[in-house]
Every structure is written in C-alpha cells, then in structure tokens.
Coordinates of C-alpha atoms in Angstrom, one line a residue:
M1 CA 93.8 118.6 77.8
A2 CA 93.0 116.5 80.8
I3 CA 91.1 119.5 82.3
I4 CA 89.0 120.0 79.1
H5 CA 88.2 116.3 79.0
S6 CA 87.3 116.3 82.7
F7 CA 85.1 119.3 82.2
Q8 CA 83.2 117.6 79.4
S9 CA 82.6 114.7 81.8
Y10 CA 81.2 117.1 84.3
L11 CA 78.9 118.7 81.7
N12 CA 77.7 115.2 80.8
L13 CA 76.9 114.5 84.4
R14 CA 74.9 117.7 84.6
S15 CA 73.1 117.0 81.4
H16 CA 71.8 113.8 83.0
T17 CA 70.3 115.8 85.8
H18 CA 68.8 118.6 83.7
G19 CA 68.2 117.0 80.3
H20 CA 65.8 114.4 78.8
S21 CA 67.2 111.5 80.8
T22 CA 66.3 112.9 84.2
H23 CA 63.4 110.5 84.7
H24 CA 65.5 107.5 84.0
R25 CA 68.3 108.6 86.4
L26 CA 65.9 109.3 89.3
T27 CA 64.1 106.0 88.7
T28 CA 67.4 104.2 88.9
I29 CA 68.5 105.9 92.1
S30 CA 65.2 105.5 93.8
R31 CA 65.3 101.7 93.1
C32 CA 68.7 101.1 94.6
K33 CA 69.1 103.7 97.4
P34 CA 68.3 102.7 101.0
K35 CA 65.4 104.6 102.4
L36 CA 65.7 105.9 106.0
N37 CA 62.5 104.2 106.9
S38 CA 63.6 100.8 105.7
I39 CA 67.2 100.4 106.8
S40 CA 68.3 99.2 110.2
R41 CA 67.4 101.2 113.2
I42 CA 68.3 101.4 116.9
A43 CA 65.8 103.2 119.0
C44 CA 66.9 106.5 120.6
S45 CA 66.0 107.6 124.1
S46 CA 62.6 109.4 124.2
S47 CA 63.4 111.3 127.4
S48 CA 65.5 114.0 125.7
S49 CA 64.0 117.5 125.7
S50 CA 63.6 119.2 122.3
S51 CA 66.5 121.6 123.0
S52 CA 68.9 118.7 123.6
H53 CA 67.4 116.2 121.2
S54 CA 70.1 116.8 118.5
N55 CA 72.9 116.2 121.0
A56 CA 71.1 113.1 122.3
L57 CA 70.9 111.7 118.8
L58 CA 74.6 112.4 118.2
F59 CA 75.4 110.6 121.4
E60 CA 73.4 107.6 120.4
A61 CA 75.4 107.5 117.1
A62 CA 78.7 107.9 119.0
K63 CA 77.8 105.2 121.6
H64 CA 76.6 102.7 118.9
T65 CA 79.8 103.3 116.9
V66 CA 82.1 102.6 119.8
D67 CA 80.1 99.7 121.2
T68 CA 79.7 98.0 117.8
Y69 CA 83.1 98.5 116.1
V70 CA 85.8 99.1 118.7
E71 CA 87.4 96.1 120.2
S72 CA 90.2 95.6 122.7
G73 CA 93.7 95.8 121.2
M74 CA 92.7 98.0 118.3
V75 CA 94.5 101.0 116.8
V76 CA 91.6 103.4 116.4
G77 CA 91.5 106.6 114.3
L78 CA 89.9 109.3 116.4
G79 CA 87.7 111.6 114.2
S80 CA 86.9 115.3 114.4
G81 CA 83.6 116.9 115.0
A82 CA 80.7 116.9 117.5
A83 CA 79.8 113.2 117.2
S84 CA 83.5 112.2 117.2
S85 CA 84.1 114.2 120.3
L86 CA 81.3 112.3 122.1
A87 CA 82.6 109.0 120.8
I88 CA 86.1 109.8 122.1
H89 CA 84.8 110.6 125.6
Y90 CA 82.6 107.5 125.6
L91 CA 85.6 105.4 124.5
G92 CA 87.6 106.8 127.4
Q93 CA 84.8 105.8 129.8
K94 CA 84.9 102.2 128.6
L95 CA 88.6 102.1 128.9
S96 CA 88.5 103.5 132.5
V97 CA 86.2 100.8 133.7
G98 CA 88.0 98.0 131.9
Q99 CA 85.3 97.2 129.3
L100 CA 87.9 97.8 126.6
K101 CA 91.7 97.4 127.0
D102 CA 94.9 98.2 125.1
V103 CA 93.2 100.6 122.6
V104 CA 95.5 103.1 121.0
G105 CA 94.0 106.3 119.4
I106 CA 95.4 108.1 116.4
P107 CA 94.0 111.6 116.4
T108 CA 92.9 113.1 113.1
S109 CA 93.2 116.7 114.4
V110 CA 94.3 118.9 117.3
G111 CA 90.8 118.9 118.6
S112 CA 90.5 115.1 118.7
A113 CA 93.9 114.8 120.4
S114 CA 92.8 117.2 123.1
D115 CA 89.5 115.3 123.6
A116 CA 91.4 112.0 123.9
A117 CA 93.9 113.5 126.4
K118 CA 91.0 114.6 128.6
A119 CA 89.2 111.3 128.2
G120 CA 92.2 109.2 129.1
V121 CA 92.6 107.5 125.7
P122 CA 96.2 106.6 125.0
L123 CA 97.6 108.3 121.9
H124 CA 100.1 107.8 119.1
Q125 CA 100.8 110.0 116.2
Y126 CA 100.2 108.7 112.7
Q127 CA 103.1 107.1 111.0
H128 CA 103.2 105.9 107.4
S129 CA 103.5 102.2 108.1
L130 CA 101.0 102.1 110.9
Q131 CA 98.0 99.8 110.5
I132 CA 94.8 101.5 111.7
D133 CA 92.1 98.9 112.4
F134 CA 89.1 101.3 112.6
T135 CA 88.3 105.0 112.3
F136 CA 85.3 107.1 113.1
N137 CA 84.7 110.6 111.9
D138 CA 82.1 113.3 111.4
A139 CA 81.1 114.4 107.9
D140 CA 79.6 117.8 107.0
I141 CA 77.4 116.3 104.3
M142 CA 77.0 112.9 102.7
E143 CA 75.9 111.6 99.3
E144 CA 73.1 109.0 99.5
V145 CA 74.1 105.4 98.5
S146 CA 77.7 106.0 97.7
L147 CA 78.4 107.5 101.2
N148 CA 80.9 109.9 99.5
A149 CA 81.1 112.9 101.9
V150 CA 82.6 116.3 102.5
I151 CA 84.6 117.4 105.5
G152 CA 86.2 120.7 106.5
R153 CA 83.4 123.0 105.7
Q154 CA 83.2 124.8 109.1
R155 CA 85.8 123.5 111.5
L156 CA 89.0 123.8 109.4
E157 CA 91.3 126.5 110.7
G158 CA 95.0 127.0 110.6
D159 CA 95.8 124.4 113.2
E160 CA 93.8 121.6 111.5
S161 CA 94.7 119.6 108.5
I162 CA 92.4 118.1 105.9
I163 CA 95.5 116.3 104.4
E164 CA 96.3 114.6 107.7
E165 CA 92.7 113.8 108.4
K166 CA 92.1 112.3 105.0
K167 CA 95.4 110.3 105.2
I168 CA 94.1 108.5 108.3
L169 CA 90.7 107.9 106.8
D170 CA 92.2 106.5 103.6
V171 CA 94.5 104.0 105.2
T172 CA 92.0 102.7 107.9
K173 CA 90.7 99.2 107.3
N174 CA 87.2 100.1 108.5
L175 CA 85.6 103.5 108.4
V176 CA 82.4 104.8 110.0
L177 CA 81.2 108.3 109.2
M178 CA 78.6 109.8 111.6
V179 CA 76.0 112.3 110.3
T180 CA 72.6 113.6 111.1
E181 CA 69.6 112.8 108.9
K182 CA 69.6 116.3 107.5
Q183 CA 73.2 115.8 106.3
Y184 CA 72.4 112.7 104.3
K185 CA 71.2 113.9 100.9
S186 CA 70.4 112.8 97.4
G187 CA 71.7 116.1 96.0
V188 CA 74.7 117.4 97.8
E189 CA 74.9 121.2 97.8
G190 CA 77.1 123.9 99.3
S191 CA 80.8 124.3 99.6
I192 CA 83.8 122.0 99.1
P193 CA 87.0 123.1 100.8
V194 CA 90.0 123.0 98.5
L195 CA 93.6 123.3 99.7
V196 CA 95.9 125.2 97.3
N197 CA 99.5 126.3 97.2
S198 CA 99.7 129.8 98.7
V199 CA 102.0 131.0 95.9
G200 CA 99.9 131.4 92.8
W201 CA 96.7 130.7 94.7
M202 CA 94.7 133.2 92.6
E203 CA 95.6 131.5 89.3
T204 CA 94.5 128.2 90.8
A205 CA 91.2 129.8 92.0
E206 CA 90.6 131.2 88.6
E207 CA 91.1 127.8 87.0
I208 CA 88.7 126.2 89.4
D209 CA 86.2 129.0 88.7
D210 CA 86.5 128.5 85.0
L211 CA 86.0 124.8 85.3
F212 CA 82.7 125.2 87.2
V213 CA 81.6 128.5 85.6
G214 CA 78.0 129.1 86.3
D215 CA 77.7 126.3 88.9
A216 CA 80.0 127.4 91.7
E217 CA 81.7 130.5 93.3
V218 CA 85.2 130.4 94.6
W219 CA 86.2 132.3 97.7
R220 CA 89.4 132.2 99.7
R221 CA 88.6 131.4 103.3
A222 CA 89.3 134.1 105.9
C223 CA 90.2 133.5 109.5
I224 CA 87.2 133.6 111.7
G225 CA 86.7 136.9 113.5
R226 CA 89.6 138.6 111.8
G227 CA 88.5 141.3 109.3
H228 CA 86.0 141.2 106.5
A229 CA 85.6 138.0 104.5
G230 CA 85.5 138.3 100.7
P231 CA 86.4 136.4 97.6
T232 CA 90.1 137.0 98.2
G233 CA 89.9 136.2 102.0
G234 CA 90.6 139.7 103.1
D235 CA 93.8 140.6 105.0
F236 CA 93.7 137.5 107.1
P237 CA 93.3 134.4 104.9
V238 CA 93.4 130.9 106.6
V239 CA 96.8 129.3 106.2
T240 CA 97.0 125.6 107.2
R241 CA 99.8 124.0 109.1
E242 CA 101.2 122.8 105.7
G243 CA 101.2 126.4 104.4
H244 CA 98.2 126.1 102.1
N245 CA 95.3 128.5 101.5
V246 CA 91.7 127.2 101.7
L247 CA 89.4 127.9 98.9
D248 CA 85.7 127.3 99.4
V249 CA 84.2 126.2 96.1
I250 CA 80.5 127.0 96.7
F251 CA 78.1 125.1 94.4
T252 CA 74.9 126.9 93.7
S253 CA 73.1 123.8 92.4
P254 CA 73.1 120.1 93.4
I255 CA 76.4 118.3 92.7
P256 CA 75.7 115.3 90.4
N257 CA 78.6 113.2 91.6
L258 CA 81.1 114.0 94.4
A259 CA 83.6 111.4 93.2
E260 CA 83.7 113.0 89.7
I261 CA 84.3 116.5 91.3
A262 CA 87.1 115.0 93.4
K263 CA 88.8 113.7 90.1
L264 CA 88.4 117.1 88.5
L265 CA 90.0 118.9 91.5
D266 CA 92.9 116.4 91.7
N267 CA 93.8 117.2 88.0
I268 CA 94.3 120.9 88.7
D269 CA 97.8 122.2 89.2
G270 CA 98.2 124.0 92.5
V271 CA 95.5 121.9 94.3
A272 CA 97.1 120.1 97.3
G273 CA 94.0 118.5 98.6
H274 CA 90.3 118.8 99.2
G275 CA 87.5 117.8 101.6
I276 CA 85.8 115.1 99.5
I277 CA 86.0 111.6 101.0
T278 CA 85.4 108.6 98.7
K279 CA 86.0 105.4 100.6
T280 CA 84.8 101.8 100.1
P281 CA 84.1 100.0 102.3
C282 CA 82.5 102.6 104.5
R283 CA 79.6 102.6 106.9
A284 CA 77.3 105.5 107.7
V285 CA 75.7 105.9 111.2
I286 CA 72.9 108.4 110.6
A287 CA 71.3 110.0 113.6
A288 CA 67.6 110.3 112.5
Q289 CA 64.7 111.5 114.5
S290 CA 63.2 108.0 114.8
G291 CA 66.5 106.3 115.6
L292 CA 69.9 105.3 114.1
C293 CA 70.1 104.3 110.5
I294 CA 73.1 102.1 109.5
I295 CA 74.2 101.9 105.9
D296 CA 77.1 100.0 104.3
N297 CA 78.2 101.0 100.8
A298 CA 80.2 97.9 100.2
T299 CA 77.4 95.3 100.4
T300 CA 74.2 97.4 100.1
T301 CA 72.6 94.8 102.3
V302 CA 70.3 95.7 105.2
N303 CA 71.3 94.7 108.7
N304 CA 68.4 94.5 111.1
Y305 CA 69.0 95.0 114.8

C-alpha cells in the first residue's frame, strides 16, 4: 500500500512537469533558483591550457573548499572523487607547512584513505559517536536549488561503500559538495545506484522496474572489465563490501524531484541504500568556466567575495 501511494506521488510529480501546470512550475523555479551568473564567484587562473582547464577548475574548487571551511583542530570527512582527491592533497600541504594543525581526517572510501596517507593527513576510522565538524565530497550530478545530489554512478566498485560514505555525509555538521558547471542541472537525468540484498535481488529489481515503468531501466552493475554487461550483470556482478548488489536505475527522462525518488526507494523491501544525497544545510562549490560559484541551500542568500 505504501508503494502504491508513493507511486501516485511520483505520477503527480511527473504530471506537473508534463501537464497543464508546466508553465507555473517553471516560472516558480526560475524566480527562486540562483543563476550561475549572479551568485558569488572567485576568479580562476587564466593561464591554464584548454587540455588541463577542467583539472584547473577542480583544483580551484578544492583549494577554496579547504581554505574557506577547514580550520585547525577539526575532524574532517575526506570525500571521494577527483575534486576531493585534490582537496586531500592540498590539505596535506597546508598541514605540512603548519598553516593548519591538529586536523584529523575521516575517509569516506578506500580511495580517500589512500590519498590521505600519501598526503600525510592523519586518519581515524568513522565511529558512531564521532562528531565530524566538516566534510567535503564530489557529486556525480546535482539538482539546482535543493542541492540534492547523486553519488556512486561511476566509481563504485566492490571495495567502496555508498552506505559508509553517506553515513559520514549525513552526520557531518557542515557539508560541501564539489561539482562542475555541467553537473549542476535543473533536470537531473541518468542513473541512480541502488544497493540491494544479493538474495532475492531480481525480485527487488522487478519491483523497482514496475514502480518506474516507462521512465527508467534497471540493470545490475557488472564488474568493470570482467565479461559482458547486461541487465542481469553478467557472470561478474559487483558485490559491495557489505555483500550487496548494485542496481543502476537509469532514468530516460528528467527526474522531477530527487528527494521524492529517495523516499520511494527507501520504502522498497530489499533496498539497503542508494546514491541520493539530501542534506540541509549543504553548500555547493561549482567549478564554472568563469570562476567558482558558491550556493547555500539553507539560507538561499548570495555571498559575494
């Protein structure tokens, strides 16, 4: 019954984007959402070549995040992804020269732990009662205004854990998600990774498929480079460290509301977790071509630098 009710909510959301109220919805969003050309910016270096411009933008995002939000004595969640890797190495440099002191890092993944070890950032493993002052992380795609985001689209393999990563993001007092301008969208499309119990995974996949029939395809993720990928994941499906399979729920049309999709997935038996992040307060550091754009979903105010 809960699934039927939730599905009706989803249909209602889609009707607002495809029915007679479309103009009203778009007008409302355009009035309240921050525009990339009107929110706060920090100029990027103009000396980067075109081939390395993307990395230069990500480094500016990483550098700004560490310089602005990390203070001495903090417990810091160390995110996963390209920008987070740059931030971890930059944090290590600041620690090595004494610009920051007594910072302890909590890795969100095997990759971030490895980066921190190389950069000389002291580490502790996450514990349930631990207070995390600040966390930075990459997002694969982000919803405008709400800053709801998706993680785990590409980099999730068997040695990584969306469950562990989200646990750290959820408990942190302050969160910054770093994305590129192309990843910040009014209509989020593409896949959402969903962790499901390995026993009975096909029944769970069929239930998800029925829930979003006509709007999404459901594939079980295969290990990279091992056999042919297909709807069932082939002979070598990804198995996470907790023993879950990964389903990629691939939406073929824009998702009207990531938070609503998260609720729908949470109500399905057999779903152990998913890659949707909904966090308030949260800041986005967006690496745009003309500079960095900083957005805060808690206050919706514009901070000028």
